[in-house]
């Protein structure tokens, strides 16, 4: 739960019990390293706290009797003082090494136990907050109580039942005591901060860590596994048990061809005052595909497309796919140098271009085909589908360039199978059909354009291609959207659309059934504004890097108030794993990097084997040989509901208005200037 602004002392407790076998293992481990069971359990508790917090420097409070001097042993009174034990887990120490560190720190603290904790706080002068205690927020109290019943001559001794209502003065207070070969106790926690199920999981993590420590004290502590078997199954299998059935061998353009046969006369594309039916769009794409085949375009051959939103843009893309090639989107708004680099790196077999944009791609020494020519070379070719000609789902469908940290963009290669899997499961998940109408707002150079354009076409819907200059003119854009049943926009644009809709008397977009937002972290307040602006629509958050073939997860806004930045649940084309440093699977509630697998994972980075090996790693969770996971760099955690919460990045990558940007790419380019010795790029919100 989010931390309350002011400490709430209402608490509850969860029982802790370490059985005889585990206690025997802890005792043996303690004897081998000259520690007490208290120090060994403290070490395990520190490991758990470190992993839960993501910090390798944790402080645990513990009470000391304050009776170290013989002069006070005979006195009646309360002499207990609180010690703050700092445990440093940096440097990947082994269990044995960390036990030694903690033992020395505990002995050092005991030598100074007469220094009042209040004086420590005064000397350290930490930043104070009403939300938590200073110096430490987790406690471990160890009580070596003598056995037997308490007897006082001449007095009756009665045991009182515990008071049901407890006070929690720290985030987590672990109290333990050895009892007859077992160790028993409880964890007290503030109910304003933790759910009971969460604390019960933490208790399970402590047991698991102690078991791992006792079994092998030579292993590094950062490789200790927190997960009991049942919880591992939950985060690895149950949360990913959403695999969908879809036609794995059917290619996207073949799905489109099937839709043409069902609704040949229906409107497929609308651009300004022009409308193109399914049959007309298909015929044009087929003729172009036959011509591309004659130029040698086939499986894995790349074809550049430089076009502004238009009927020709979609016709060109379908023509490339039908020819068996892979399209490379070339945004004419990019700088000339970037376009020249992308053309040289992708080495296309041909370039499709609108006539007025030809000068943007003149650096390509390949056949240049004008999509909007009055009498194109393919005008008289057959309007029938050219067939596969050896094309399989493993061949490339597209190469899309994203920002790179080395100063040059990198080309992500995605197969027909990955694209088909994404569109198939998205169509089922969101229910696109023949009556749907969707605007295409994204840049052609982003893969989300495929979601906005191809997904409705595969379901028999109509796509309105919005001119580039119309998108930032939000009042006029909202007029164009009045007919749509589905809408997707990046958060910055969606916020402006919502503001315009709510400012319009009587409201607009009354036909909207689905409102999608993605491409960047989505603030909870934006989701609430979308709910208010589109009361009849279902609001969805979409998630997916380019390396995951458009989208791999989604969150559907329910009746509860939005309070988190969400990634959501995996779609049927993907499996999602939260992985801690060292490759461990993270428990529910623990932050880690999102690694994704499944049919949506891209093939690789074009011509970048080193970067490919770094980001695409072997999949240890799959029984199929050769499968890989993509390391996204996104920092997330599982919620108990089986959804992922977005927490930020593990690197410096940022999103600006939906654009994925590596500051390192800009820094590298600036540093190439003779007058620049060092460069730092930061993101600022204005």
XYZ file of C-alpha atoms in Angstrom:
686
model
C 0.000 0.000 0.000
C 1.140 3.626 -0.379
C 2.842 4.913 2.765
C 0.494 7.137 4.822
C 1.566 10.748 5.238
C 1.320 10.429 9.011
C 2.196 7.348 11.055
C -0.874 5.241 11.833
C -0.228 3.147 14.941
C -3.110 0.692 14.399
C -1.469 -2.686 14.002
C -2.009 -6.388 13.566
C 0.229 -9.423 13.816
C 1.155 -12.576 11.944
C 2.513 -15.600 13.802
C 6.011 -16.864 13.019
C 7.116 -20.436 13.651
C 10.417 -22.047 12.678
C 10.206 -25.817 13.074
C 12.743 -28.107 14.733
C 14.509 -29.062 11.493
C 15.040 -25.440 10.469
C 16.104 -24.408 13.977
C 18.600 -27.268 14.021
C 19.996 -26.044 10.699
C 20.250 -22.485 12.019
C 22.015 -23.756 15.162
C 24.517 -25.781 13.139
C 25.209 -22.815 10.872
C 25.727 -20.606 13.935
C 28.196 -23.053 15.497
C 30.245 -23.264 12.298
C 30.711 -19.512 12.207
C 30.887 -18.679 15.895
C 27.636 -16.749 15.961
C 24.512 -16.962 18.073
C 21.128 -17.943 16.598
C 20.138 -14.289 17.099
C 22.927 -13.105 14.763
C 22.080 -15.775 12.197
C 18.377 -14.906 12.178
C 19.265 -11.194 12.072
C 21.379 -11.896 8.985
C 18.478 -13.680 7.306
C 16.055 -10.904 8.276
C 18.444 -8.296 6.833
C 18.626 -10.257 3.555
C 14.819 -10.292 3.338
C 14.570 -6.567 4.092
C 17.267 -5.827 1.537
C 15.444 -7.692 -1.178
C 12.053 -6.207 -0.287
C 13.423 -2.656 -0.339
C 15.914 -2.997 -3.189
C 18.654 -1.599 -0.934
C 21.999 -3.210 -0.108
C 22.422 -1.140 3.065
C 19.746 -1.769 5.709
C 19.419 -0.830 9.369
C 17.595 -3.058 11.847
C 16.704 -1.947 15.359
C 16.985 -4.342 18.284
C 16.441 -3.859 22.028
C 19.346 -4.356 24.454
C 18.823 -5.139 28.134
C 20.979 -2.278 29.365
C 22.268 -4.475 32.175
C 25.800 -5.005 30.966
C 27.238 -3.667 34.204
C 27.136 -5.768 37.377
C 26.224 -2.646 39.343
C 22.684 -2.604 37.910
C 21.910 -6.314 38.001
C 20.240 -6.117 41.404
C 18.173 -3.037 40.572
C 14.497 -3.128 39.656
C 13.614 -0.974 36.679
C 13.503 -0.606 32.917
C 16.995 -0.206 31.445
C 16.256 -1.344 27.876
C 17.921 0.695 25.125
C 17.501 0.415 21.350
C 20.474 -0.441 19.158
C 20.602 0.339 15.442
C 22.453 -2.435 13.594
C 23.598 -1.456 10.129
C 23.979 -4.409 7.761
C 25.813 -3.805 4.491
C 25.123 -6.372 1.777
C 27.101 -4.692 -1.017
C 29.814 -6.528 -2.901
C 27.885 -9.821 -3.220
C 29.211 -11.396 0.028
C 28.709 -15.085 0.644
C 26.496 -16.251 3.488
C 29.604 -16.956 5.557
C 31.056 -13.506 4.868
C 27.814 -11.748 5.720
C 27.479 -13.704 8.961
C 30.936 -12.446 9.908
C 29.986 -8.860 9.078
C 26.789 -9.021 11.127
C 28.525 -10.695 14.088
C 31.162 -7.937 14.254
C 28.529 -5.230 13.895
C 26.380 -6.768 16.660
C 29.365 -7.062 19.029
C 30.360 -3.478 18.296
C 26.816 -2.294 18.997
C 26.732 -4.228 22.289
C 29.948 -2.504 23.415
C 28.184 0.843 22.975
C 24.743 -0.142 24.230
C 24.851 2.406 27.043
C 24.638 5.294 24.562
C 20.935 6.285 24.575
C 19.250 5.880 21.201
C 17.949 9.436 21.469
C 21.541 10.714 21.474
C 22.308 8.651 18.374
C 19.393 10.303 16.582
C 20.572 13.743 17.667
C 24.111 13.059 16.431
C 23.096 11.505 13.092
C 20.383 14.142 12.459
C 18.426 12.172 9.828
C 15.699 13.780 7.741
C 12.604 13.519 9.909
C 9.169 12.492 8.707
C 5.815 11.847 10.317
C 5.469 8.802 8.063
C 8.240 6.691 9.598
C 10.628 6.406 12.510
C 14.181 7.782 12.229
C 17.298 5.630 11.621
C 15.418 2.348 11.152
C 11.924 1.153 10.302
C 12.297 -2.582 11.010
C 12.864 -4.219 14.387
C 14.089 -7.609 15.576
C 13.489 -8.453 19.238
C 15.049 -11.682 20.528
C 13.961 -12.958 23.923
C 15.803 -15.783 25.685
C 13.115 -16.544 28.289
C 13.766 -19.196 30.987
C 11.509 -22.233 30.769
C 8.973 -23.390 33.352
C 6.124 -21.659 35.125
C 6.673 -18.476 37.107
C 6.309 -19.024 40.865
C 6.301 -16.303 43.522
C 5.952 -17.488 47.161
C 2.689 -16.331 48.766
C 1.241 -15.010 45.457
C -1.097 -16.427 42.850
C 0.309 -15.979 39.309
C -2.332 -15.599 36.583
C -1.550 -15.345 32.834
C -3.539 -12.617 31.093
C -4.817 -13.072 27.564
C -3.209 -10.841 24.961
C -5.029 -7.656 24.056
C -6.543 -8.030 20.599
C -5.768 -4.483 19.464
C -2.063 -3.961 18.850
C -0.004 -0.853 18.199
C 2.619 -0.859 15.441
C 5.444 1.576 16.155
C 7.606 0.411 13.246
C 6.990 -0.749 9.685
C 7.827 -4.344 10.621
C 8.559 -5.602 14.139
C 9.772 -9.210 14.301
C 9.746 -10.697 17.798
C 11.172 -14.197 18.313
C 11.930 -16.544 21.208
C 13.329 -20.111 21.325
C 10.797 -22.553 22.797
C 11.452 -26.285 23.129
C 13.489 -26.805 19.984
C 11.426 -24.354 17.953
C 11.583 -20.613 17.437
C 8.237 -18.849 17.748
C 7.026 -15.288 17.666
C 5.164 -12.783 15.538
C 5.513 -9.896 13.129
C 3.614 -6.762 14.116
C 2.802 -4.416 11.243
C 0.761 -1.219 10.698
C -2.494 -2.000 8.928
C -2.326 1.337 7.117
C 0.851 0.181 5.366
C 0.598 -3.592 4.882
C -2.042 -6.173 4.075
C -1.995 -9.350 6.129
C -1.306 -11.498 3.056
C 1.762 -9.394 2.276
C 3.252 -9.898 5.742
C 2.490 -13.610 5.592
C 4.519 -13.751 2.373
C 7.389 -11.933 4.115
C 7.371 -14.542 6.878
C 7.598 -17.234 4.204
C 10.536 -15.376 2.654
C 12.371 -15.409 6.003
C 11.878 -19.156 6.373
C 13.078 -19.751 2.828
C 16.198 -17.586 3.235
C 17.172 -19.307 6.484
C 16.751 -22.690 4.795
C 18.986 -21.592 1.927
C 21.605 -20.172 4.307
C 21.723 -23.370 6.362
C 21.938 -25.554 3.250
C 24.909 -23.754 1.651
C 26.860 -21.004 3.405
C 29.258 -20.600 0.468
C 26.705 -19.116 -1.932
C 26.448 -15.333 -2.447
C 23.554 -13.808 -0.518
C 22.249 -12.101 -3.646
C 21.515 -15.569 -5.045
C 19.473 -16.744 -2.065
C 15.977 -17.619 -3.238
C 13.119 -15.958 -1.334
C 10.402 -17.911 -3.085
C 8.748 -20.973 -1.596
C 7.666 -23.455 -4.273
C 3.995 -22.412 -4.180
C 4.793 -18.736 -4.657
C 7.252 -19.494 -7.453
C 4.483 -21.375 -9.289
C 2.202 -18.420 -8.765
C 4.447 -15.743 -10.314
C 5.978 -17.947 -13.014
C 3.003 -20.050 -14.124
C -0.325 -18.881 -12.691
C 0.098 -15.175 -13.467
C 1.094 -16.153 -17.020
C -1.654 -18.716 -17.518
C -3.368 -16.605 -20.160
C -1.970 -18.187 -23.317
C -4.435 -17.764 -26.145
C -5.120 -20.059 -29.053
C -4.659 -18.371 -32.411
C -3.755 -19.498 -35.968
C 0.050 -19.570 -35.622
C 0.686 -20.424 -39.270
C -1.666 -17.812 -40.753
C 0.101 -14.614 -41.761
C -1.351 -11.141 -41.174
C -1.874 -10.317 -44.854
C -3.631 -13.676 -45.263
C -5.968 -12.750 -42.403
C -6.645 -9.486 -44.219
C -7.322 -11.394 -47.450
C -9.875 -13.531 -45.597
C -11.599 -10.408 -44.293
C -11.746 -9.019 -47.850
C -13.677 -12.112 -48.913
C -16.166 -11.569 -46.065
C -16.733 -7.815 -46.573
C -15.363 -6.788 -50.005
C -17.534 -3.685 -50.346
C -17.139 -2.363 -46.806
C -15.138 0.814 -46.211
C -11.600 -0.085 -45.177
C -9.797 3.286 -45.245
C -10.923 6.902 -45.067
C -8.502 9.748 -45.795
C -9.835 13.272 -46.062
C -12.598 12.956 -48.690
C -11.430 9.610 -50.087
C -12.738 6.178 -49.142
C -11.265 2.845 -50.153
C -13.165 -0.429 -49.850
C -11.613 -3.684 -48.719
C -11.655 -5.070 -52.255
C -10.061 -1.924 -53.735
C -7.322 -1.786 -51.092
C -6.593 -5.481 -51.541
C -6.390 -5.227 -55.332
C -3.952 -2.308 -55.191
C -1.772 -4.071 -52.635
C -1.740 -7.287 -54.693
C -0.662 -5.486 -57.868
C 2.174 -3.786 -55.983
C 3.190 -7.122 -54.432
C 3.507 -8.734 -57.887
C 5.761 -5.862 -59.010
C 7.934 -6.115 -55.890
C 8.310 -9.857 -56.518
C 9.628 -9.038 -60.005
C 12.289 -6.839 -58.373
C 13.482 -9.726 -56.216
C 11.609 -8.909 -53.025
C 10.946 -12.090 -51.048
C 11.365 -13.571 -47.562
C 13.569 -11.400 -45.306
C 14.156 -8.795 -48.056
C 13.583 -5.292 -46.714
C 11.637 -2.499 -48.412
C 11.694 1.087 -47.169
C 8.468 3.086 -47.070
C 8.696 6.884 -46.869
C 5.189 8.321 -46.808
C 2.869 10.629 -44.926
C -0.550 9.383 -43.742
C -2.403 8.416 -46.918
C -4.171 5.571 -48.678
C -0.881 4.830 -50.458
C 0.920 4.311 -47.150
C -1.340 1.410 -46.137
C -1.371 -0.002 -49.661
C 2.436 0.041 -49.660
C 2.713 -1.769 -46.345
C 0.277 -4.517 -47.363
C 2.027 -4.842 -50.715
C 5.392 -5.421 -49.044
C 3.948 -8.068 -46.691
C 2.132 -9.821 -49.546
C 5.359 -9.875 -51.596
C 6.973 -11.695 -48.684
C 9.237 -8.823 -47.655
C 9.682 -6.759 -44.505
C 8.847 -3.065 -44.465
C 11.099 -0.394 -42.940
C 9.129 2.771 -42.005
C 10.996 5.971 -42.846
C 9.359 8.968 -41.215
C 9.813 11.926 -43.609
C 9.902 14.211 -40.563
C 13.198 12.705 -39.392
C 16.457 14.618 -40.009
C 18.123 13.800 -43.331
C 21.170 12.312 -41.622
C 19.032 9.919 -39.565
C 17.113 8.795 -42.643
C 20.386 8.257 -44.543
C 21.728 6.130 -41.691
C 18.549 4.012 -41.525
C 18.664 3.436 -45.292
C 22.325 2.408 -45.206
C 21.838 0.169 -42.153
C 18.678 -1.587 -43.359
C 19.967 -2.021 -46.950
C 16.497 -2.183 -48.563
C 15.900 -3.912 -51.872
C 13.610 -1.025 -52.904
C 12.056 2.130 -51.469
C 8.380 3.090 -51.772
C 7.937 6.836 -51.601
C 5.394 9.557 -52.277
C 6.490 11.792 -55.146
C 6.920 14.962 -53.104
C 9.120 13.143 -50.560
C 11.568 11.635 -53.026
C 14.366 13.997 -52.019
C 14.167 12.662 -48.430
C 15.453 9.220 -49.514
C 17.728 10.048 -52.464
C 20.699 8.499 -50.600
C 19.309 5.006 -51.274
C 20.917 3.534 -54.404
C 18.008 1.130 -55.038
C 14.830 1.127 -57.151
C 12.597 4.034 -56.124
C 8.866 3.384 -56.589
C 6.461 6.325 -56.407
C 3.335 5.167 -54.581
C 1.191 8.028 -55.893
C 2.371 7.952 -59.514
C -0.404 8.603 -62.021
C 0.446 5.443 -63.977
C 2.512 3.153 -61.701
C 4.421 0.255 -63.252
C 2.184 -2.237 -61.483
C -1.158 -0.760 -62.596
C -1.844 -3.554 -65.100
C -0.553 -6.468 -63.003
C -2.920 -9.126 -61.564
C -5.138 -8.081 -58.639
C -4.934 -11.578 -57.138
C -2.872 -12.543 -54.113
C 0.668 -13.592 -55.195
C 0.879 -16.449 -52.665
C 3.513 -17.218 -50.071
C 6.478 -18.220 -52.267
C 8.336 -19.818 -49.358
C 7.315 -17.242 -46.730
C 6.953 -18.627 -43.175
C 6.019 -17.080 -39.799
C 9.727 -16.987 -38.932
C 10.570 -14.556 -41.730
C 10.713 -10.809 -41.115
C 7.618 -8.603 -41.217
C 9.254 -5.259 -40.384
C 12.296 -3.455 -39.041
C 11.554 -0.456 -36.820
C 14.316 1.812 -35.543
C 14.399 2.968 -31.938
C 16.742 5.239 -30.047
C 20.115 3.740 -29.047
C 22.552 4.715 -26.308
C 25.607 4.620 -28.627
C 24.666 7.592 -30.767
C 22.937 5.588 -33.504
C 19.380 4.198 -33.642
C 18.990 0.431 -33.625
C 16.744 -1.600 -35.894
C 14.382 -4.055 -34.175
C 13.607 -7.034 -36.422
C 10.136 -8.532 -35.890
C 8.834 -11.678 -37.583
C 5.495 -12.360 -39.253
C 4.747 -14.838 -36.454
C 5.270 -12.259 -33.711
C 3.146 -9.657 -35.493
C 0.399 -12.166 -36.188
C 0.350 -13.381 -32.584
C -0.028 -9.861 -31.224
C -2.824 -8.833 -33.570
C -4.684 -12.124 -33.089
C -4.754 -11.969 -29.300
C -5.442 -8.218 -29.282
C -8.424 -8.733 -31.568
C -9.822 -11.353 -29.204
C -9.008 -9.388 -26.051
C -10.632 -6.140 -27.189
C -13.320 -7.488 -29.492
C -12.773 -5.493 -32.683
C -15.499 -6.140 -35.235
C -17.097 -4.986 -38.458
C -18.839 -2.023 -36.868
C -15.719 -0.494 -35.353
C -14.224 2.764 -36.565
C -10.765 3.819 -35.393
C -8.517 6.797 -36.173
C -4.842 6.269 -37.006
C -2.976 8.986 -35.090
C 0.462 7.531 -34.341
C 3.556 8.018 -36.444
C 4.043 5.324 -39.070
C 7.533 4.835 -37.591
C 6.033 3.515 -34.314
C 4.767 -0.045 -34.118
C 1.615 1.117 -32.297
C 0.552 2.408 -35.743
C -0.052 -1.251 -36.604
C -2.445 -1.547 -33.641
C -4.352 1.526 -34.815
C -4.430 0.503 -38.485
C -4.071 -3.220 -39.120
C -6.036 -4.434 -36.082
C -9.334 -2.811 -37.168
C -8.782 -4.001 -40.751
C -8.387 -7.619 -39.644
C -11.763 -7.380 -37.882
C -13.681 -5.713 -40.702
C -13.604 -2.193 -39.224
C -12.889 1.164 -40.832
C -9.714 3.202 -40.276
C -9.562 6.975 -40.658
C -6.028 8.114 -41.524
C -5.575 11.494 -39.842
C -3.270 13.950 -41.650
C -0.118 14.742 -39.681
C -0.876 18.466 -39.413
C -4.346 17.720 -37.994
C -3.117 15.804 -34.912
C -1.746 18.751 -32.868
C -4.818 20.870 -33.728
C -6.836 19.217 -30.952
C -10.177 21.061 -31.391
C -10.301 20.058 -35.077
C -8.938 16.604 -34.256
C -11.786 15.968 -31.812
C -14.224 16.825 -34.604
C -12.607 14.067 -36.702
C -12.957 11.628 -33.799
C -16.698 12.136 -33.345
C -17.517 9.031 -35.415
C -15.022 6.602 -33.829
C -15.831 3.604 -31.627
C -12.218 3.028 -30.571
C -9.419 5.486 -29.870
C -5.747 5.157 -29.000
C -3.361 7.971 -28.102
C -0.153 8.478 -26.139
C -0.708 10.043 -22.687
C 0.274 13.599 -23.655
C -2.139 13.672 -26.607
C -4.858 11.779 -24.733
C -4.773 14.360 -21.944
C -5.349 17.170 -24.461
C -8.162 15.231 -26.139
C -9.818 14.628 -22.770
C -9.555 18.307 -21.859
C -11.147 19.306 -25.161
C -13.949 16.751 -24.811
C -14.783 17.834 -21.267
C -14.752 21.486 -22.292
C -17.244 20.877 -25.113
C -20.858 21.589 -24.070
C -22.886 18.410 -24.167
C -19.791 16.283 -24.685
C -18.658 14.432 -27.810
C -17.354 10.968 -28.739
C -20.610 9.417 -27.597
C -20.057 6.353 -29.796
C -16.717 5.475 -28.178
C -16.573 1.882 -26.848
C -12.841 1.538 -26.153
C -10.302 4.186 -25.113
C -6.686 3.003 -25.223
C -3.685 4.872 -23.826
C -0.079 3.680 -23.920
C 3.409 4.306 -25.189
C 4.478 5.950 -21.920
C 3.813 5.769 -18.190
C 0.133 6.577 -17.631
C -0.649 8.720 -14.594
C -3.642 7.577 -12.497
C -5.274 11.000 -12.727
C -5.348 10.724 -16.534
C -7.229 7.425 -16.262
C -9.801 9.059 -13.991
C -10.180 11.947 -16.443
C -10.676 9.461 -19.296
C -13.333 7.675 -17.258
C -15.173 10.965 -16.773
C -14.790 12.093 -20.398
C -15.788 8.739 -21.932
C -18.425 7.337 -19.535
C -19.670 4.731 -22.027
C -16.183 3.459 -22.973
C -13.911 0.876 -21.420
C -10.551 2.454 -20.567
C -7.429 0.375 -21.248
C -3.726 0.928 -20.568
C -1.532 -0.751 -23.187
C 2.060 -1.843 -22.585
C 4.692 -3.156 -24.954
C 8.171 -2.137 -26.126
C 9.044 -2.331 -29.811
C 10.917 -5.559 -29.032
C 7.590 -7.140 -28.005
C 5.733 -6.622 -31.304
C 3.488 -3.699 -30.323
C 1.841 -4.823 -27.052
C 2.217 -7.693 -24.614
C 0.138 -6.554 -21.610
C -2.917 -4.472 -20.816
C -4.760 -3.073 -17.813
C -8.511 -2.536 -17.878
C -9.753 0.214 -15.591
C -12.374 -1.223 -13.290
C -14.770 0.339 -10.827
C -12.058 1.153 -8.299
C -10.262 4.493 -8.304
C -6.994 4.481 -10.272
C -4.071 4.803 -7.858
C -1.042 3.324 -9.636
C 0.859 3.434 -12.907
C -0.053 0.075 -14.405
C 1.420 -2.367 -16.892
C -1.439 -4.795 -16.368
C -1.816 -8.508 -17.120
C 0.010 -10.395 -19.871
C -1.910 -10.875 -23.091
C -2.103 -14.302 -24.659
C 0.949 -13.689 -26.859
C 3.350 -13.098 -23.958
C 4.723 -14.311 -20.657
C 5.998 -11.722 -18.167
C 8.551 -12.252 -15.405
C 9.840 -9.896 -12.720
C 13.528 -10.606 -12.228
C 15.818 -9.307 -9.499
C 19.556 -8.649 -9.997
C 21.355 -11.945 -10.413
C 18.489 -13.499 -12.385
C 16.246 -14.437 -9.443
C 12.476 -14.410 -9.878
C 11.036 -11.672 -7.658
C 8.194 -12.425 -5.240
C 4.881 -10.589 -5.301
C 5.379 -7.001 -4.213
C 9.165 -6.957 -4.788
C 10.531 -4.682 -7.494
C 12.600 -6.075 -10.346
C 13.227 -5.763 -14.059
C 10.504 -6.931 -16.418
C 11.647 -9.735 -18.711
C 9.176 -10.824 -21.336
C 8.857 -13.965 -23.383
C 6.393 -15.693 -25.632
C 5.430 -15.348 -29.261
C 5.692 -11.552 -29.252
C 9.456 -11.375 -28.676
C 11.325 -9.774 -31.580
C 14.021 -11.648 -33.481
C 16.983 -9.362 -32.682
C 18.648 -6.021 -33.396
C 19.714 -5.720 -37.012
C 23.498 -6.033 -37.295
C 24.024 -5.669 -33.519
C 24.977 -9.139 -32.177
C 26.535 -7.777 -28.986
C 23.489 -5.733 -28.042
C 21.216 -8.607 -29.047
C 23.065 -10.983 -26.708
C 22.817 -8.437 -23.889
C 19.084 -7.766 -24.186
C 17.744 -11.096 -25.554
C 18.677 -13.836 -23.084
C 17.915 -17.582 -22.865
C 14.499 -18.362 -21.388
C 14.920 -20.561 -18.283
C 11.145 -20.914 -17.845
C 10.321 -22.484 -21.203
C 10.503 -26.184 -22.015
C 11.099 -25.356 -25.695
C 14.798 -25.149 -26.619
C 16.103 -21.934 -28.101
C 13.426 -19.618 -26.702
C 14.502 -16.250 -25.361
C 13.399 -13.476 -23.027
C 13.733 -9.766 -23.730
C 15.069 -7.629 -20.876
C 12.927 -4.501 -21.057
C 14.771 -2.280 -18.565
C 11.394 -1.397 -17.032
C 11.183 -1.631 -13.237
C 7.937 -3.279 -12.107
C 6.414 -5.428 -9.404
C 3.621 -7.954 -9.227
C 0.524 -7.008 -7.279
C -1.382 -9.735 -5.457
C -4.112 -9.407 -8.117
C -1.755 -10.767 -10.798
C -1.222 -7.382 -12.450
C 2.065 -5.527 -12.871
C 2.676 -2.037 -11.513
C 5.132 0.221 -13.347
C 7.791 1.770 -11.078
C 10.246 3.399 -13.501
C 13.382 2.446 -15.428
C 16.533 0.567 -14.487
C 18.499 2.729 -16.964
C 18.312 6.279 -18.314
C 15.832 5.689 -21.142
C 12.922 8.142 -21.131
C 9.681 8.717 -22.999
C 8.846 12.177 -24.309
C 5.313 12.491 -25.758
C 5.462 8.782 -26.590
C 8.904 8.963 -28.234
C 11.370 6.455 -26.810
C 14.633 8.343 -26.249
C 18.059 7.278 -24.996
C 19.752 10.394 -23.566
C 23.035 8.603 -24.260
C 22.343 8.781 -27.996
C 22.074 12.564 -27.821
C 25.107 12.822 -25.518
C 27.185 10.752 -27.946
C 26.200 12.972 -30.861
C 26.953 16.176 -28.942
C 30.352 14.834 -27.875
C 31.326 14.402 -31.532
C 31.434 18.189 -31.880
C 34.965 19.559 -31.675
C 33.918 22.222 -29.194
C 32.231 19.803 -26.763
C 34.335 17.848 -24.263
C 31.522 16.411 -22.101
C 27.753 16.377 -22.492
C 24.868 15.539 -20.197
C 21.260 15.283 -21.383
C 18.380 15.591 -18.931
C 14.613 15.561 -19.323
C 12.724 18.600 -18.080
C 8.965 19.036 -17.888
C 7.650 22.440 -18.988
